[in-house]
CSV table of C-alpha atoms in Angstrom, one decimal:
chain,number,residue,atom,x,y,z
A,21,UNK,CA,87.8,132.8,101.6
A,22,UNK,CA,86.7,129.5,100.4
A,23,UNK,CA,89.5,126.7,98.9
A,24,UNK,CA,87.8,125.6,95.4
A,25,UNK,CA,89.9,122.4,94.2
A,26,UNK,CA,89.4,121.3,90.5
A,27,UNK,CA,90.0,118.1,90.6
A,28,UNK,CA,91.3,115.7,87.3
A,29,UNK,CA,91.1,111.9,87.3
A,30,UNK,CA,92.6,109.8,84.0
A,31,UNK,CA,94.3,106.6,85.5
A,32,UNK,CA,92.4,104.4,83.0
A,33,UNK,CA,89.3,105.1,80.4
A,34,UNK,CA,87.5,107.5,82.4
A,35,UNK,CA,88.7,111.0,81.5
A,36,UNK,CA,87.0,113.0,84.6
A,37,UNK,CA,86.9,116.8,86.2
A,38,UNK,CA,85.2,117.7,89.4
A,39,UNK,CA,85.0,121.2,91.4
A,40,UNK,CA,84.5,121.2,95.1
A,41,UNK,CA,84.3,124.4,97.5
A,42,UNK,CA,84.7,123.7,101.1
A,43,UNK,CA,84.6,120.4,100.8
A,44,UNK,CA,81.1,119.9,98.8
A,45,UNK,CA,80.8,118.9,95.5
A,46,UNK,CA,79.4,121.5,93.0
A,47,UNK,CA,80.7,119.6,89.8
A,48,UNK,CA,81.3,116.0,88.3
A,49,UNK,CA,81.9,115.6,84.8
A,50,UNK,CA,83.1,111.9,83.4
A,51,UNK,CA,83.7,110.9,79.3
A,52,UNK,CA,83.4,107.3,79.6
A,53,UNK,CA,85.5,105.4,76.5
A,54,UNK,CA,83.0,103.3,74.5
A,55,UNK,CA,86.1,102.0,72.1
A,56,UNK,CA,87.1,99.5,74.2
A,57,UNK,CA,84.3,97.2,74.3
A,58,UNK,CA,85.1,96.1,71.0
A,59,UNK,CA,88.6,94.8,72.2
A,60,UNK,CA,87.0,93.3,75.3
A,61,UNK,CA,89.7,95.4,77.9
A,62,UNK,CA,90.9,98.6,78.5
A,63,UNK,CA,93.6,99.6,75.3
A,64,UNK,CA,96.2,101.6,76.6
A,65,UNK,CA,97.1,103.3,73.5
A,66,UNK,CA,93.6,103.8,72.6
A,67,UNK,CA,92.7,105.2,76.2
A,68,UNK,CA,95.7,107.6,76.0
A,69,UNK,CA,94.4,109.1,72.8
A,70,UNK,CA,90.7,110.0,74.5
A,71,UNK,CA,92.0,111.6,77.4
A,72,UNK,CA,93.9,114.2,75.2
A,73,UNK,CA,90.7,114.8,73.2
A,74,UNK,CA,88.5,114.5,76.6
A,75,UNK,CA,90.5,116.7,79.0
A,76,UNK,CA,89.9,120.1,77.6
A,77,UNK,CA,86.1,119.5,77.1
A,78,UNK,CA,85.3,118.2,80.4
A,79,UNK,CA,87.5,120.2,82.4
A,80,UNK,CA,85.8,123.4,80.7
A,81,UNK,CA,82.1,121.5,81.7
A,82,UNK,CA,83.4,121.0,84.8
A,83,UNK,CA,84.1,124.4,85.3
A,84,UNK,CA,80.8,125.6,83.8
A,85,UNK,CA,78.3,123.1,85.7
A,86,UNK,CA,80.3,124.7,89.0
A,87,UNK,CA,79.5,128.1,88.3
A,88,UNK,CA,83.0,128.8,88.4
A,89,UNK,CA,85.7,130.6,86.4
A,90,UNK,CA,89.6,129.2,86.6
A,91,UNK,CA,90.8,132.6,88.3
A,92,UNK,CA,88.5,131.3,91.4
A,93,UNK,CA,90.6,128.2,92.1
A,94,UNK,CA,92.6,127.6,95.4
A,95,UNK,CA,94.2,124.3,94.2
A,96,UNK,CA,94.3,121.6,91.6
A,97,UNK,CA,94.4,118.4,92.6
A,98,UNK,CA,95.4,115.1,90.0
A,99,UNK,CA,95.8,111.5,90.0
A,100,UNK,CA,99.4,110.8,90.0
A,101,UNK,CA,99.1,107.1,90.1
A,102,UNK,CA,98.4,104.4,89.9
A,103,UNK,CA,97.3,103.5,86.9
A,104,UNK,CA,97.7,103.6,83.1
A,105,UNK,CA,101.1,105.3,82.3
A,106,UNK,CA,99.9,107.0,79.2
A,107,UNK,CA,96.5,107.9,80.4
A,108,UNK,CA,98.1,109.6,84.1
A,109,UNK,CA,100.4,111.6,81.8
A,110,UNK,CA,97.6,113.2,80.0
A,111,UNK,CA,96.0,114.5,83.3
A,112,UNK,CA,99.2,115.4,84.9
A,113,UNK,CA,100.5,117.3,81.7
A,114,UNK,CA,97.3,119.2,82.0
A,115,UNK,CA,97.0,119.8,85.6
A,116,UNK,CA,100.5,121.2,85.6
A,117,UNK,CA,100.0,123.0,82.7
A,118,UNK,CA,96.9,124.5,84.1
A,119,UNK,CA,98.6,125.0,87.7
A,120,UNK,CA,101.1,127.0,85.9
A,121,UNK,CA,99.2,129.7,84.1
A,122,UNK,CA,96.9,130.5,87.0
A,123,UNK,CA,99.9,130.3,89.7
A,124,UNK,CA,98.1,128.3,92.0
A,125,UNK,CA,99.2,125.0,93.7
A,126,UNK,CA,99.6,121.5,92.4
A,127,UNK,CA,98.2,118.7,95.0
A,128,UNK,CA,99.1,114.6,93.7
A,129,UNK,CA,96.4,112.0,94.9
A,130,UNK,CA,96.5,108.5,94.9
A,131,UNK,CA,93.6,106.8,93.2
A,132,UNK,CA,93.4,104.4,95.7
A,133,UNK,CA,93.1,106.8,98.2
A,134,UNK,CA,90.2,108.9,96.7
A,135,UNK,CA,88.0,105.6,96.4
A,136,UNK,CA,88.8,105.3,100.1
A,137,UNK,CA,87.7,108.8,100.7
A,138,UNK,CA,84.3,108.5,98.6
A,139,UNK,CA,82.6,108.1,100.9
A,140,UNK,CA,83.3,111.9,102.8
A,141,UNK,CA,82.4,113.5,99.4
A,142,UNK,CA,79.4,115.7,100.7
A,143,UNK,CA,76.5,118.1,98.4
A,144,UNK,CA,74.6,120.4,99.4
A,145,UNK,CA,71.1,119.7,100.4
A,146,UNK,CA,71.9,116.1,101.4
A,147,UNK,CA,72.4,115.0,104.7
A,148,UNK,CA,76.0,114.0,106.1
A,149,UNK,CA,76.7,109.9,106.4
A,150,UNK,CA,80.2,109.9,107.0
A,151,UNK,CA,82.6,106.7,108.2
A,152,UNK,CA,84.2,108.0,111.9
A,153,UNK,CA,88.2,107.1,112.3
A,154,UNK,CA,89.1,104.7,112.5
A,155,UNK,CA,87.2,102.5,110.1
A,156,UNK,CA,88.0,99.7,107.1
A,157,UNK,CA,87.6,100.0,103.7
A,158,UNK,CA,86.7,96.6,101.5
A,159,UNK,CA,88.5,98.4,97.9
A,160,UNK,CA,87.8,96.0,95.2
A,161,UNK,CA,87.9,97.5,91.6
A,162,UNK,CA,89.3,95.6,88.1
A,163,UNK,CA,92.9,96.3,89.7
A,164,UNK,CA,92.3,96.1,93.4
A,165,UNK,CA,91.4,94.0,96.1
A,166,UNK,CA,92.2,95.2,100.1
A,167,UNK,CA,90.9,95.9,103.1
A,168,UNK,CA,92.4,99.1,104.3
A,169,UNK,CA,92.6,100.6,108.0
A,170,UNK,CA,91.6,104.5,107.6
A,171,UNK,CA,93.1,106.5,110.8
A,172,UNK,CA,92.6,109.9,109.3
A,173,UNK,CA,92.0,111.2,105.8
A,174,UNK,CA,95.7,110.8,104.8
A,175,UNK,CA,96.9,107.6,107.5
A,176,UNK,CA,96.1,104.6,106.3
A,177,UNK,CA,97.2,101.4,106.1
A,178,UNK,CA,96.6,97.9,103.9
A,179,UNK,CA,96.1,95.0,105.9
A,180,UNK,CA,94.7,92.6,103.0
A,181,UNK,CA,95.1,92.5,99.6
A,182,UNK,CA,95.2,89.9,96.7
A,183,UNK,CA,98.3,87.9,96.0
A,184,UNK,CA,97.0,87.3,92.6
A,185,UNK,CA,94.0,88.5,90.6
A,186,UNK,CA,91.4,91.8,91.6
A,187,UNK,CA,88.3,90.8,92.3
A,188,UNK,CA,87.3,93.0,89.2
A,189,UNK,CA,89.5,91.2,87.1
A,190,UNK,CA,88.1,87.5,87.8
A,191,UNK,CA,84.6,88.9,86.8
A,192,UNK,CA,86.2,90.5,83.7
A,193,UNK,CA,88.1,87.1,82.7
A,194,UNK,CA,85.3,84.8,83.1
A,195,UNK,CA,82.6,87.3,81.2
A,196,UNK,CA,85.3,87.6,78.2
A,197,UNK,CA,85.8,84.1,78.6
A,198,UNK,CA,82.2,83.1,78.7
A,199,UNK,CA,81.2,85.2,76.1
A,200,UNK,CA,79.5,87.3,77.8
A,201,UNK,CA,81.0,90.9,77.1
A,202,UNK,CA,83.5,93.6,79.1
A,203,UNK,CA,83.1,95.0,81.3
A,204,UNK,CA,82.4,91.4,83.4
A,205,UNK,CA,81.5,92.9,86.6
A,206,UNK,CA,78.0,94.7,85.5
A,207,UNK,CA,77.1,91.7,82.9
A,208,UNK,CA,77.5,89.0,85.7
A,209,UNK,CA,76.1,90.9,88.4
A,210,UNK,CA,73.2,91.4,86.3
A,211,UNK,CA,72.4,87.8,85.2
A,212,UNK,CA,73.6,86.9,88.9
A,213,UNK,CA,69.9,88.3,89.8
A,214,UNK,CA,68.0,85.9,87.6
A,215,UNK,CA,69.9,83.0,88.8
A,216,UNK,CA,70.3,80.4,92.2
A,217,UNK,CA,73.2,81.2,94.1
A,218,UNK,CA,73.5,77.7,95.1
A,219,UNK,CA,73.0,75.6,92.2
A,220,UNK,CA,76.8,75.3,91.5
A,221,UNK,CA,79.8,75.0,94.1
A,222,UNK,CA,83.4,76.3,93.4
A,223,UNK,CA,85.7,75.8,95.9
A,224,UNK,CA,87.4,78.3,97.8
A,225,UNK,CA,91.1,79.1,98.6
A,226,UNK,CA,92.6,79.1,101.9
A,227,UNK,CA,95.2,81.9,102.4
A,228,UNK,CA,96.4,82.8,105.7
A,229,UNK,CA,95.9,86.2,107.4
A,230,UNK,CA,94.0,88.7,105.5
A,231,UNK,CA,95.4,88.4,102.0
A,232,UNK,CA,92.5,87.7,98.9
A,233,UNK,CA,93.5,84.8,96.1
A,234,UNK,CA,90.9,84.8,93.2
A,235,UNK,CA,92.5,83.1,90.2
A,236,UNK,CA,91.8,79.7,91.8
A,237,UNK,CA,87.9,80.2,91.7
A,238,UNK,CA,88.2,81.9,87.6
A,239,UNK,CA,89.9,78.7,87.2
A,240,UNK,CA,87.5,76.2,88.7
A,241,UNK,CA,85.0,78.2,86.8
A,242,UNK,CA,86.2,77.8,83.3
A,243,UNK,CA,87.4,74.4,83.6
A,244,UNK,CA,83.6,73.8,85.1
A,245,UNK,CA,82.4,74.9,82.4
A,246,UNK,CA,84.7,73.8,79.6
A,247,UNK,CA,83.8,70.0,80.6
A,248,UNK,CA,80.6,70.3,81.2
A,249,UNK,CA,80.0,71.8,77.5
A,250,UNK,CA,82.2,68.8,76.4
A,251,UNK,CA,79.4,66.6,77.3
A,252,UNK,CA,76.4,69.1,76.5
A,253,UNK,CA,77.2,71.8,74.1
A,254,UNK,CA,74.3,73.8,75.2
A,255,UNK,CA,75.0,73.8,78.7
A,256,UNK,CA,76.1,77.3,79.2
A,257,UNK,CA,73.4,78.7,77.1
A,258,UNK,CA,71.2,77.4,80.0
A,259,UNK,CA,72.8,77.9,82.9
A,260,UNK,CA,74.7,81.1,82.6
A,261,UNK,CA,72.2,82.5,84.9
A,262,UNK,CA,72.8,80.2,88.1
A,263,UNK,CA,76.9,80.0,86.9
A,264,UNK,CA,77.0,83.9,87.2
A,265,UNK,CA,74.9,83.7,90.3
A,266,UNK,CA,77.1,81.2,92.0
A,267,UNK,CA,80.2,82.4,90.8
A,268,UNK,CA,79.3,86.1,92.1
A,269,UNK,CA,78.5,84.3,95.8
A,270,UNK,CA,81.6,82.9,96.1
A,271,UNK,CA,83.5,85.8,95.1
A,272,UNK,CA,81.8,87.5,97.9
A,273,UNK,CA,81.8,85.2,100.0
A,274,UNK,CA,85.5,85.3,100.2
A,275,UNK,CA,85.7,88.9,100.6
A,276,UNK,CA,83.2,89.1,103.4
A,277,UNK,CA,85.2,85.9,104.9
A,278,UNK,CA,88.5,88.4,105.3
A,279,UNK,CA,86.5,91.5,106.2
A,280,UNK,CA,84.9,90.0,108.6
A,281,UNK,CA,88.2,88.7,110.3
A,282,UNK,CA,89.4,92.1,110.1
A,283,UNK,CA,86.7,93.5,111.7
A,284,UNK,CA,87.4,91.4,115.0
A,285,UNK,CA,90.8,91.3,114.8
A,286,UNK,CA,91.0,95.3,115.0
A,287,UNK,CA,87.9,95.8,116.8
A,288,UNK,CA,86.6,98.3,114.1
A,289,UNK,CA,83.0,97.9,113.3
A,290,UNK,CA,82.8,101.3,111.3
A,291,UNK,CA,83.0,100.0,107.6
A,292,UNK,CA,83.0,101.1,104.1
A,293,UNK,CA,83.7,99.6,100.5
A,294,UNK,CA,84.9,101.6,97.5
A,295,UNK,CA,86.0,100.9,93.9
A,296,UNK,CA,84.3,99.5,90.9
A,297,UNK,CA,83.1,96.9,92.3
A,298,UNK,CA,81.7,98.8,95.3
A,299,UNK,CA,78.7,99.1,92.6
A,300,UNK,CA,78.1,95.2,92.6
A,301,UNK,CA,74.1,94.9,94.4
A,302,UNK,CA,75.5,91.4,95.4
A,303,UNK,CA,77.9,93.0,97.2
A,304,UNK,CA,76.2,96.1,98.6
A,305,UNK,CA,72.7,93.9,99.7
A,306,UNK,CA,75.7,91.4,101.7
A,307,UNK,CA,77.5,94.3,103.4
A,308,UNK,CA,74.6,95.7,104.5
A,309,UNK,CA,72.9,92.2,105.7
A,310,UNK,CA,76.4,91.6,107.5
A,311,UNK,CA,76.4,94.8,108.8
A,312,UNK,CA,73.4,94.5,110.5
A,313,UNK,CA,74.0,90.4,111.9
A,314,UNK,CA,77.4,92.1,113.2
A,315,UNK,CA,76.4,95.7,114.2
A,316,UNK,CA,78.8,97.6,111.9
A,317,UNK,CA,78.0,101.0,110.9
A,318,UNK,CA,78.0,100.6,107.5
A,319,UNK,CA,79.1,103.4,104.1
A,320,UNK,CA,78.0,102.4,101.1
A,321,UNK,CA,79.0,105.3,98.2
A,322,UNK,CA,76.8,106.5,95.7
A,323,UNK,CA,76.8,104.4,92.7
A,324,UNK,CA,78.4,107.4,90.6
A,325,UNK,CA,81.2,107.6,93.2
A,326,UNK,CA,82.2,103.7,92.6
A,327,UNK,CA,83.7,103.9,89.2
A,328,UNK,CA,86.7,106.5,88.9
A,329,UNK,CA,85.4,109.8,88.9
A,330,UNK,CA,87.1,113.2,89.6
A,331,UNK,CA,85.1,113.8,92.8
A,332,UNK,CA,87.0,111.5,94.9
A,333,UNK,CA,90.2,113.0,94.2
A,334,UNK,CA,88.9,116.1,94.1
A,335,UNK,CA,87.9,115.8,97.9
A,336,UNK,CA,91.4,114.0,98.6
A,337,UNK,CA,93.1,116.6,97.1
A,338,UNK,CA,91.6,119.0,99.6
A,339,UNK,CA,92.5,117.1,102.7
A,340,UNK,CA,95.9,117.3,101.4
A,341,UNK,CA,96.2,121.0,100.5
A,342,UNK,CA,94.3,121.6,104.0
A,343,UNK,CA,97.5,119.7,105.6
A,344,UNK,CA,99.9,122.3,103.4
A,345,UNK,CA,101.0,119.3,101.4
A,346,UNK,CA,102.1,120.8,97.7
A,347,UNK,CA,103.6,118.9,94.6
A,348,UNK,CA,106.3,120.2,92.5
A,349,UNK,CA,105.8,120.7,89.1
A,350,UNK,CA,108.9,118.4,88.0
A,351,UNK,CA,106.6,115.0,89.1
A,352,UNK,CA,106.2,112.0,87.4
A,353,UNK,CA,103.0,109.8,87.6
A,354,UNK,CA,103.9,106.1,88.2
A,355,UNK,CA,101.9,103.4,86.8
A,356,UNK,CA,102.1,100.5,89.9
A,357,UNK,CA,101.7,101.5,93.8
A,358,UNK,CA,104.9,100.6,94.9
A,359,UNK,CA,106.5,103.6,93.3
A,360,UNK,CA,103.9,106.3,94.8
């Protein structure tokens, strides 16, 4: 008999419901929240409020698209955390709800985890690229910046992260305060590719080991700017280009720094990225040009598997109820990933 998981994703403003059999996707449905933008950042309160209109919807798309009916799921698996507090209780209220009236099992991912996984998300038709264990994981997203040592679908362990800002959220500061619009990451990646990576230098921190530190380089950025505009008022206007271009170099340049260094400290040359920013082409052309100079078997996921979609913890969700793990209906979701 197969195991079909439904799978529900609502950590921030992505309400999301995937259906996989087997382990291959048959479904992905996402409701992106376009109310935002005009706030320039995710609105908790306002991304709350979507979910519990969304949820219904797309779970019942989800289930359509899939050609299947709820009486044919094995499982449900839901992001617990982390995340928006309001927005996870939507998707947990419903999953348990949902878990409930069929009598079937409950199964808790961590977001985190099903970006890691993205990459073993597998359709029919399509040939298998899949990361071998162990490998590392670059996860940068608007909340997130580690490298990651995968063992096994659920044994893993962070061996970098940031001490301060995301990677995500320096692109998102510096686009809101450049005027250039939210979400930062797409805006700047795209100007970044009419501009010259080298025309401006910002300097780069020096952290010990394999932690990230970003808010020094949105800093240098913004005060860069602010006096140069002191002294020509037009100066953004013409340079936004090469500023997003060099700005986007050195935030990758710092990340490649560290994953590199993890690469030869561990030995591991099998390497992925996942996350948000996963869908940067800066970042994705230098992974795959390092990969190559370094002889890493390299994962890139499919653009629609960066952002958070219901696929990834869809598929995490099954390597969990394949390892007999089930969640009680009495659980919270946590915001932070301390209290996973």
């Amino acid at each position: 008999m197969a195991d079909i998981i439904l799978g529900i994703e609502s950590s921030c403003d992505d309400t999301s419901a995937a259906v996989i059999r087997d382990g291959y996707l048959l479904s992905n449905v996402i409701a992106s929240q376009q109310v935002h933008k005009d706030y320039g950042g995710v609105v908790p309160e306002l991304a709350s409020r979507a979910h519990e209109l969304n949820i219904v919807p797309v779970v019942s798309e989800a289930l359509r698209k899939a050609g299947v009916k709820p009486s044919d799921l094995t499982a449900i698996a839901f992001t617990r955390g982390p995340g928006l507090l309001g927005s996870l209780l939507v998707g947990t209220s419903f999953a348990k709800s949902l878990s409930l009236s069929l009598d079937i099992p409950l199964v808790m991912v961590n977001h985190l985890q099903g970006h890691v996984l993205a990459n073993f998300i597998r359709e029919e038709g399509k040939p298998v690229h899949e990361p071998s264990f162990p490998y590392l994981c670059l996860l940068v997203s608007g909340g997130n910046s580690q490298i990651v040592k995968v063992s096994s679908p659920l044994e893993y362990e962070i061996i970098g992260q940031t001490i301060d800002d995301a990677v995500g959220e320096a692109f998102d500061k510096c686009s809101k305060m450049l005027g250039l619009g939210y979400p930062g990451g797409p805006v700047i990646d795209r100007l970044a590719k009419e501009g010259d990576p080298l025309r401006f230098t910002f300097a780069k921190p020096h952290i010990p080991g394999l932690d990230y530190s970003f808010s020094g380089v949105k800093t240098s950025l913004l005060y860069f700017v602010r006096d140069e505009m002191a002294a020509d008022p037009s100066f953004l206007d013409n340079n936004k280009e090469d500023l997003c271009a060099s700005f986007q170099k050195t935030l990758i340049d710092i990340l490649l720094d560290k994953l590199i260094k993890a690469s030869k400290q561990t030995g591991i040359r099998e390497i992925t990225i996942g996350g948000g920013v996963s869908a940067n082409s800066g970042l994705r052309d230098r992974i795959t040009l390092e990969g190559k100079k370094r002889h890493w078997n390299t994962y890139l996921p499919e653009f629609r598997y960066t952002t958070d979609n219901a696929a990834m913890i869809a598929i995490a969700g099954y390597y969990h109820y394949l390892a007999g793990e089930r969640t009680p209906l009495d659980v919270a979701p946590v915001s932070r990933m301390a209290d996973f």
